[in-house]
Short mmCIF file of C-alpha atoms in Angstrom, two decimals:
data_model
loop_
_atom_site.label_atom_id
_atom_site.label_comp_id
_atom_site.label_asym_id
_atom_site.label_seq_id
_atom_site.Cartn_x
_atom_site.Cartn_y
_atom_site.Cartn_z
CA MET A 1 22.93 14.98 -4.87
CA TYR A 2 23.14 11.41 -3.65
CA VAL A 3 22.64 8.95 -6.52
CA VAL A 4 22.43 5.17 -6.18
CA GLU A 5 24.61 3.73 -8.96
CA SER A 6 25.57 0.16 -8.00
CA LYS A 7 23.37 -2.91 -8.30
CA GLY A 8 24.11 -3.76 -4.66
CA GLY A 9 23.00 -0.32 -3.50
CA ALA A 10 19.84 -0.62 -5.59
CA ILE A 11 18.97 -4.00 -4.06
CA ALA A 12 19.59 -2.60 -0.56
CA CYS A 13 17.12 0.22 -1.32
CA MET A 14 14.57 -2.33 -2.59
CA LEU A 15 14.85 -4.50 0.54
CA LEU A 16 14.44 -1.54 2.88
CA ALA A 17 11.51 -0.29 0.81
CA LEU A 18 10.00 -3.77 1.02
CA ILE A 19 9.90 -3.62 4.83
CA PHE A 20 8.42 -0.11 4.90
CA LEU A 21 5.83 -0.76 2.19
CA GLY A 22 4.77 -4.04 3.76
CA THR A 23 4.25 -2.53 7.22
CA TRP A 24 2.18 0.60 6.62
CA PRO A 25 -0.89 -1.29 5.30
CA ALA A 26 -0.92 -3.34 8.51
CA ILE A 27 -0.99 -0.14 10.57
CA LEU A 28 -3.95 1.29 8.65
CA THR A 29 -5.77 -2.05 8.89
CA LEU A 30 -5.11 -2.04 12.63
CA LEU A 31 -6.79 1.35 13.00
CA GLU A 32 -9.83 0.36 10.91
CA ARG A 33 -10.31 -2.76 13.02
CA ARG A 34 -10.16 -0.58 16.14
CA GLY A 35 -13.02 1.51 14.76
CA ARG A 36 -11.19 4.61 13.53
CA LEU A 37 -12.87 6.08 10.47
CA PRO A 38 -10.88 5.51 7.25
CA GLN A 39 -11.42 9.14 6.19
CA HIS A 40 -9.68 10.37 9.37
CA THR A 41 -6.87 7.86 9.06
CA TYR A 42 -6.14 8.60 5.42
CA LEU A 43 -6.03 12.35 5.96
CA ASP A 44 -3.38 11.89 8.66
CA TYR A 45 -1.50 9.38 6.51
CA SER A 46 -1.48 11.75 3.51
CA ILE A 47 0.15 14.57 5.47
CA THR A 48 3.23 12.62 6.54
CA ASN A 49 3.40 10.78 3.23
CA PHE A 50 3.95 14.12 1.49
CA LEU A 51 6.26 15.29 4.26
CA ALA A 52 8.52 12.27 3.60
CA ALA A 53 8.88 13.31 -0.05
CA ILE A 54 9.85 16.85 0.99
CA LEU A 55 12.43 15.53 3.45
CA ILE A 56 13.96 13.22 0.83
CA ALA A 57 14.10 16.02 -1.75
CA LEU A 58 15.72 18.52 0.63
CA THR A 59 18.32 16.03 1.88
CA PHE A 60 19.32 13.44 -0.75
CA GLY A 61 18.25 15.81 -3.52
CA GLN A 62 20.47 18.64 -2.25
CA ILE A 63 23.68 16.81 -1.28
CA GLY A 64 26.66 18.08 -3.25
CA ASN A 65 26.95 20.60 -6.06
CA SER A 66 24.44 21.00 -8.85
CA THR A 67 25.54 20.24 -12.44
CA PRO A 68 23.85 21.16 -15.75
CA GLU A 69 23.31 17.47 -16.55
CA MET A 70 22.03 16.58 -13.09
CA PRO A 71 20.75 19.65 -11.24
CA ASN A 72 19.80 19.55 -7.58
CA PHE A 73 16.18 19.53 -6.47
CA LEU A 74 15.76 23.27 -5.83
CA THR A 75 17.57 24.20 -9.05
CA GLN A 76 15.30 21.99 -11.11
CA LEU A 77 12.07 23.44 -9.71
CA SER A 78 12.47 26.54 -11.91
CA GLN A 79 13.34 24.71 -15.15
CA ASP A 80 11.00 24.16 -18.11
CA ASN A 81 10.33 20.46 -17.52
CA TRP A 82 6.53 20.43 -17.29
CA PRO A 83 5.90 17.50 -19.69
CA CYS A 84 7.83 15.18 -17.36
CA VAL A 85 6.32 16.85 -14.29
CA LEU A 86 2.88 15.92 -15.62
CA PHE A 87 3.98 12.27 -16.01
CA ALA A 88 5.15 12.29 -12.39
CA MET A 89 1.90 13.86 -11.18
CA THR A 90 -0.14 11.33 -13.17
CA GLY A 91 1.72 8.57 -11.34
CA GLY A 92 0.84 10.22 -8.04
CA VAL A 93 -2.85 10.40 -8.97
CA VAL A 94 -3.15 6.68 -9.79
CA LEU A 95 -1.16 5.73 -6.68
CA SER A 96 -3.48 7.83 -4.52
CA LEU A 97 -6.54 6.15 -6.05
CA GLY A 98 -4.98 2.73 -5.49
CA ASN A 99 -4.03 3.41 -1.86
CA LEU A 100 -7.46 4.84 -1.10
CA SER A 101 -9.18 1.82 -2.65
CA THR A 102 -7.10 -0.71 -0.73
CA GLN A 103 -8.10 0.94 2.55
CA TYR A 104 -11.64 -0.32 1.89
CA ALA A 105 -10.56 -3.58 0.24
CA TRP A 106 -8.69 -4.64 3.40
CA ALA A 107 -11.98 -4.69 5.31
CA PHE A 108 -13.74 -6.85 2.70
CA VAL A 109 -11.00 -9.20 1.52
CA GLY A 110 -8.41 -9.11 4.29
CA LEU A 111 -4.92 -7.66 4.41
CA SER A 112 -3.06 -10.67 3.02
CA VAL A 113 -5.18 -11.42 -0.04
CA THR A 114 -5.61 -7.73 -0.93
CA GLU A 115 -1.88 -7.10 -0.94
CA VAL A 116 -1.05 -10.26 -2.92
CA ILE A 117 -3.61 -9.58 -5.65
CA THR A 118 -2.82 -5.86 -6.03
CA SER A 119 0.93 -6.46 -5.99
CA SER A 120 0.68 -9.27 -8.52
CA ILE A 121 -1.40 -7.19 -10.91
CA THR A 122 1.10 -4.38 -10.47
CA VAL A 123 3.94 -6.65 -11.54
CA VAL A 124 2.10 -8.34 -14.41
CA ILE A 125 1.13 -5.03 -16.05
CA GLY A 126 3.61 -2.49 -14.65
CA THR A 127 6.74 -4.60 -14.99
CA THR A 128 5.94 -5.37 -18.63
CA PHE A 129 5.60 -1.65 -19.36
CA ASN A 130 8.81 -0.84 -17.48
CA TYR A 131 10.78 -3.54 -19.29
CA PHE A 132 10.17 -1.89 -22.65
CA LEU A 133 10.48 1.67 -21.29
CA ASP A 134 13.89 0.79 -19.80
CA ASP A 135 15.15 -0.35 -23.21
CA LYS A 136 15.14 -4.00 -22.13
CA ILE A 137 18.01 -3.67 -19.64
CA ASN A 138 16.51 -6.53 -17.59
CA ARG A 139 16.96 -10.13 -18.69
CA ALA A 140 13.71 -11.13 -20.40
CA ASP A 141 14.38 -14.88 -20.03
CA ILE A 142 14.36 -14.38 -16.24
CA LEU A 143 11.97 -11.45 -15.88
CA PHE A 144 8.92 -12.83 -17.66
CA PRO A 145 8.89 -16.25 -15.96
CA GLY A 146 8.79 -14.20 -12.73
CA VAL A 147 5.84 -12.23 -14.09
CA GLY A 148 4.12 -15.55 -14.87
CA CYS A 149 4.58 -16.63 -11.25
CA PHE A 150 2.89 -13.41 -10.13
CA LEU A 151 -0.05 -14.14 -12.42
CA ILE A 152 -0.47 -17.54 -10.80
CA ALA A 153 -0.30 -15.86 -7.39
CA VAL A 154 -3.22 -13.59 -8.40
CA CYS A 155 -5.39 -16.60 -9.22
CA LEU A 156 -4.42 -18.36 -5.98
CA GLY A 157 -5.12 -15.16 -4.02
CA ALA A 158 -8.66 -14.98 -5.38
CA ALA A 159 -9.12 -18.66 -4.50
CA VAL A 160 -7.84 -18.08 -0.95
CA HIS A 161 -10.36 -15.27 -0.45
CA SER A 162 -13.23 -17.39 -1.77
CA SER A 163 -12.29 -20.35 0.42
CA ASN A 164 -11.80 -18.22 3.53
CA ALA A 165 -15.16 -16.48 2.95
CA ALA A 166 -16.81 -19.90 2.80
CA ASP A 167 -15.06 -20.90 6.04
CA ASN A 168 -16.32 -17.77 7.79
CA LYS A 169 -19.87 -18.41 6.60
CA VAL A 170 -19.76 -21.88 8.15
CA LYS A 171 -18.47 -20.42 11.42
CA LEU A 172 -21.22 -17.80 11.57
CA ASP A 173 -23.90 -20.37 10.75
CA SER A 174 -22.77 -22.33 13.80
CA LEU A 175 -22.62 -19.30 16.08
CA SER A 176 -25.13 -20.78 18.52
CA SER A 177 -22.64 -23.47 19.48
CA ASP A 178 -19.43 -21.48 19.01
CA HIS A 179 -18.73 -18.73 21.54
CA ILE A 180 -22.29 -17.44 21.48
CA ASP A 181 -21.62 -15.34 24.55
CA ALA A 182 -18.85 -13.53 22.71
CA ALA A 183 -21.40 -12.08 20.31
CA LYS A 184 -22.93 -10.18 23.21
CA VAL A 185 -19.69 -8.47 24.19
CA SER A 186 -20.12 -4.71 23.78
CA ASN A 187 -17.68 -2.53 21.93
CA THR A 188 -15.42 -1.12 24.66
CA SER A 189 -12.40 -0.20 22.54
CA MET A 190 -12.59 3.44 23.61
CA ILE A 191 -12.74 2.72 27.37
CA PRO A 192 -9.31 2.53 29.03
CA ASN A 193 -8.80 -0.31 31.46
CA GLU A 194 -5.29 -0.21 32.83
CA ALA A 195 -5.92 -3.11 35.18
CA ALA A 196 -6.67 -5.54 32.38
CA SER A 197 -4.08 -6.96 30.06
CA LYS A 198 -4.22 -5.52 26.54
CA ASP A 199 -3.28 -6.62 23.07
CA LEU A 200 -1.96 -4.63 20.13
CA GLU A 201 -4.91 -5.08 17.80
CA ASN A 202 -7.59 -3.97 20.23
CA GLY A 203 -5.73 -1.09 21.82
CA ASN A 204 -7.61 -0.55 25.07
CA ASP A 205 -9.81 -3.64 24.77
CA PRO A 206 -9.49 -6.12 27.62
CA ALA A 207 -7.69 -9.26 26.56
CA GLN A 208 -10.73 -11.34 27.60
CA LYS A 209 -12.27 -11.80 24.20
CA ALA A 210 -13.20 -14.49 21.74
CA LYS A 211 -10.34 -16.50 20.29
CA ALA A 212 -9.10 -15.53 16.84
CA GLY A 213 -10.76 -17.53 14.09
CA THR A 214 -13.98 -18.25 15.96
CA ALA A 215 -17.46 -17.01 15.09
CA GLY A 216 -17.47 -14.89 18.24
CA PHE A 217 -14.24 -13.24 17.13
CA LEU A 218 -15.77 -12.37 13.76
CA VAL A 219 -18.81 -10.82 15.44
CA GLN A 220 -16.68 -8.82 17.87
CA LEU A 221 -14.60 -7.55 14.96
CA GLU A 222 -17.69 -6.54 12.99
CA ASN A 223 -19.10 -4.64 15.98
CA ARG A 224 -15.86 -2.77 16.54
CA ARG A 225 -14.63 -1.96 13.04
CA SER A 226 -15.53 1.20 11.10
CA ILE A 227 -16.38 -0.51 7.78
CA LYS A 228 -19.19 -3.06 8.14
CA VAL A 229 -18.89 -6.07 5.83
CA PHE A 230 -21.47 -8.58 7.09
CA GLY A 231 -24.19 -9.25 4.55
CA ARG A 232 -22.34 -7.64 1.65
CA ASN A 233 -21.49 -9.39 -1.58
CA THR A 234 -17.94 -10.80 -1.34
CA TYR A 235 -17.28 -9.78 -4.94
CA ILE A 236 -17.40 -6.11 -3.90
CA GLY A 237 -14.08 -6.57 -2.11
CA LEU A 238 -12.51 -8.37 -5.06
CA GLY A 239 -13.75 -5.69 -7.45
CA ILE A 240 -12.17 -2.93 -5.34
CA THR A 241 -8.98 -4.99 -5.08
CA PHE A 242 -8.63 -5.48 -8.83
CA PHE A 243 -9.31 -1.77 -9.45
CA ALA A 244 -6.57 -0.88 -6.96
CA GLY A 245 -4.20 -3.32 -8.67
CA VAL A 246 -4.71 -1.67 -12.06
CA CYS A 247 -4.05 1.76 -10.51
CA PHE A 248 -0.85 0.50 -8.86
CA SER A 249 0.35 -1.01 -12.13
CA LEU A 250 0.45 2.42 -13.79
CA PHE A 251 2.28 4.59 -11.25
CA SER A 252 5.77 3.11 -11.73
CA PRO A 253 5.73 3.35 -15.58
CA ALA A 254 4.51 6.97 -15.25
CA PHE A 255 7.40 7.72 -12.89
CA ASN A 256 9.79 5.98 -15.27
CA LEU A 257 8.65 8.27 -18.10
CA ALA A 258 9.03 11.29 -15.82
CA THR A 259 12.66 10.58 -14.95
CA ASN A 260 13.95 9.14 -18.23
CA ASP A 261 11.78 10.93 -20.85
CA GLN A 262 11.70 7.97 -23.25
CA TRP A 263 9.13 9.80 -25.38
CA ASN A 264 11.41 12.86 -25.83
CA THR A 265 8.93 15.43 -24.51
CA LEU A 266 11.55 17.82 -23.07
CA LYS A 267 13.03 20.68 -25.06
CA THR A 268 16.63 20.39 -26.25
CA GLY A 269 19.09 21.14 -23.46
CA VAL A 270 16.61 20.66 -20.61
CA PRO A 271 17.92 17.94 -18.26
CA HIS A 272 15.77 14.99 -17.25
CA LEU A 273 13.93 15.17 -13.96
CA VAL A 274 16.08 13.70 -11.20
CA VAL A 275 14.43 11.08 -9.00
CA TYR A 276 13.95 13.50 -6.10
CA THR A 277 12.25 16.21 -8.14
CA ALA A 278 9.98 13.68 -9.83
CA PHE A 279 9.15 12.14 -6.46
CA PHE A 280 8.24 15.55 -5.04
CA TYR A 281 5.73 16.26 -7.84
CA PHE A 282 4.53 12.65 -7.69
CA SER A 283 3.80 12.97 -3.96
CA LEU A 284 2.29 16.44 -4.35
CA SER A 285 -0.44 15.22 -6.72
CA CYS A 286 -0.98 12.16 -4.54
CA PHE A 287 -1.45 14.44 -1.52
CA VAL A 288 -3.81 16.92 -3.21
CA LEU A 289 -6.12 14.21 -4.59
CA ALA A 290 -6.17 12.37 -1.25
CA ILE A 291 -7.15 15.54 0.62
CA ILE A 292 -9.92 16.39 -1.86
CA LEU A 293 -11.41 12.88 -1.91
CA ASN A 294 -11.21 12.25 1.82
CA ILE A 295 -12.71 15.59 2.82
CA THR A 296 -15.53 14.74 0.39
CA PHE A 297 -15.89 11.31 2.02
CA LEU A 298 -16.18 12.97 5.45
CA TYR A 299 -19.58 14.35 4.43
CA HIS A 300 -20.51 11.79 1.76
CA PRO A 301 -19.07 8.45 3.00
CA VAL A 302 -18.90 5.33 0.85
CA LEU A 303 -19.40 1.61 1.55
CA GLY A 304 -21.31 2.17 4.76
CA SER A 305 -18.72 4.26 6.60
CA PRO A 306 -20.27 6.68 9.13
CA LYS A 307 -20.74 10.33 8.19
CA THR A 308 -18.40 12.72 9.97
CA SER A 309 -17.02 16.26 9.60
CA PHE A 310 -13.72 18.11 9.34
CA GLN A 311 -14.14 19.38 12.90
CA ALA A 312 -14.62 15.81 14.12
CA TYR A 313 -11.47 14.80 12.23
CA LEU A 314 -9.43 17.53 13.94
CA ARG A 315 -10.65 16.33 17.36
CA ASP A 316 -9.99 12.64 16.63
CA TRP A 317 -6.62 11.84 18.22
CA ASN A 318 -7.37 8.16 18.75
CA GLY A 319 -4.71 6.37 16.70
CA ARG A 320 -3.45 9.53 14.99
CA GLY A 321 0.17 8.73 15.84
CA TRP A 322 -0.10 5.35 14.10
CA ALA A 323 -1.64 6.95 11.00
CA LEU A 324 1.13 9.55 10.82
CA LEU A 325 3.74 6.78 11.16
CA ALA A 326 2.11 4.83 8.32
CA GLY A 327 2.40 7.86 6.04
CA LEU A 328 6.11 8.23 6.78
CA LEU A 329 6.76 4.53 6.15
CA CYS A 330 4.93 4.61 2.82
CA GLY A 331 6.62 7.85 1.74
CA PHE A 332 10.14 6.65 2.49
CA GLY A 333 9.33 3.23 1.02
CA ASN A 334 8.23 4.72 -2.30
CA GLY A 335 11.26 7.01 -2.37
CA LEU A 336 13.66 4.11 -1.83
CA GLN A 337 11.90 2.07 -4.51
CA PHE A 338 12.40 4.84 -7.08
CA MET A 339 16.02 5.40 -6.05
CA GLY A 340 16.72 1.70 -6.61
CA GLY A 341 14.72 1.60 -9.84
CA GLN A 342 16.67 4.47 -11.39
CA ALA A 343 19.87 2.46 -10.86
CA ALA A 344 18.83 -1.12 -11.64
CA GLY A 345 15.73 -0.65 -13.80
CA TYR A 346 12.17 -0.03 -12.71
CA ALA A 347 11.12 -3.50 -13.81
CA ALA A 348 13.50 -5.06 -11.29
CA ALA A 349 12.48 -2.48 -8.65
CA ASP A 350 8.97 -3.92 -8.83
CA ALA A 351 10.45 -6.65 -6.65
CA VAL A 352 9.33 -4.46 -3.74
CA GLN A 353 5.86 -5.73 -4.58
CA ALA A 354 6.88 -8.61 -2.33
CA LEU A 355 5.38 -6.41 0.39
CA PRO A 356 2.48 -8.90 0.88
CA LEU A 357 4.99 -11.26 2.50
CA VAL A 358 5.47 -8.64 5.21
CA SER A 359 1.77 -7.75 5.29
CA THR A 360 0.75 -11.40 5.57
CA PHE A 361 3.09 -11.81 8.53
CA TRP A 362 1.40 -8.86 10.27
CA GLY A 363 -2.05 -10.10 9.23
CA ILE A 364 -1.53 -13.48 10.83
CA LEU A 365 0.35 -12.17 13.87
CA LEU A 366 -1.86 -9.17 14.72
CA PHE A 367 -5.26 -9.92 13.24
CA GLY A 368 -5.62 -13.69 13.44
CA GLU A 369 -6.24 -14.03 9.71
CA TYR A 370 -6.88 -17.64 8.64
CA ARG A 371 -7.08 -18.93 12.22
CA LYS A 372 -9.26 -22.06 12.40
CA SER A 373 -9.74 -22.09 8.62
CA SER A 374 -10.20 -25.20 6.52
CA ARG A 375 -7.38 -27.37 5.22
CA ARG A 376 -8.23 -26.26 1.68
CA THR A 377 -7.70 -22.61 2.65
CA TYR A 378 -4.33 -23.39 4.23
CA ILE A 379 -3.17 -25.28 1.14
CA LEU A 380 -4.20 -22.41 -1.14
CA LEU A 381 -2.56 -19.87 1.19
CA PHE A 382 0.71 -21.82 1.20
CA GLY A 383 0.61 -22.13 -2.59
CA MET A 384 -0.04 -18.40 -2.98
CA LEU A 385 2.88 -17.42 -0.76
CA PHE A 386 5.19 -19.99 -2.36
CA MET A 387 4.49 -18.65 -5.85
CA PHE A 388 4.96 -15.13 -4.55
CA ILE A 389 8.36 -15.87 -3.00
CA THR A 390 9.45 -17.62 -6.19
CA ALA A 391 8.33 -14.68 -8.31
CA ILE A 392 10.23 -12.16 -6.19
CA ALA A 393 13.45 -14.17 -6.31
CA VAL A 394 13.22 -14.44 -10.08
CA LEU A 395 12.42 -10.74 -10.48
CA MET A 396 15.42 -9.62 -8.44
CA ALA A 397 17.64 -11.97 -10.43
CA SER A 398 16.65 -10.08 -13.59
CA SER A 399 18.19 -6.81 -12.33
CA GLY A 400 20.18 -4.90 -14.95
CA HIS A 401 22.20 -1.69 -14.86
CA ARG A 402 21.11 1.59 -16.43
CA LYS A 403 23.82 3.15 -18.64
#
């Protein structure tokens, strides 16, 4: 099989994973803001997310000859390695819960703040676990100052959300003098209009709409989106975000235990799970839980999402291609992260949690996040991103090499 062994190869995997993992949340946010139901989107996403794991296992996991110490993917499926398989599947369960939660958190808190807070919590908790599980192969004097920077970024992220929510309240209070006509614009996102110019966020919406950052823009967005947030307590979004962050912080340590068996759960002579086998089981449990929960949410929706049905999901092709693409990006991103982590240490591989830098770029470019916000919000946003960039640089510098 193909195994990443050099530090340079591991960092290359991390950087590519960073781009993939930072882009798929923007795609799912795009669909929610167009009005596509999150249950439909996540079902599509889950299918290709699992497909990516199968493709990685059957390609990278099958290259070359199998050896007793490092068997290929198909060879290892029949071996007695269930204790480590259960660790991998546990990681998939918590990742699925985290991804599902963030789909709702994006609507309440925004793409940028959600990703920064969840990623920072992931690093603060998950990286600490991985450091000790990896037998301290990463430099502690560099690693933990980076973790401290992430912790500061969490606090700044919460402050950015609070400040931006206050800015939006002021805008809505002044709606009578700020694009009041825009509030009367009907939701026409499903009506094609080839003659009118279009933009990426609104799909088939005419480009004649309220400017990003205005009260009219906020009202148009609320009318169009599938998850309604007006009038809800802002702490709901933060609560969902922190829950997702805790879930994310556990999946990498669980995967680490699955591939390296630090707790000696395997029988004598049974080889450790290779990355590709562990990733297959990891993605399988993630897929099964996502299917069960989202089919349940079709008939018993949460947080004000409309009720739907499995038949309606099968007929809903609006945005399905984007959802399927998001699943592939996330699947390949996770696979690359684990391939790099097995070589350079999973604590250092948590550097891919810099994905909010990519997500924030998409949030500002596509969705007009923080347009016409207060100076205080901009200062907090700059501080949050600065601390995040600093933390990522420090974390990558702590990379070690697994013996």
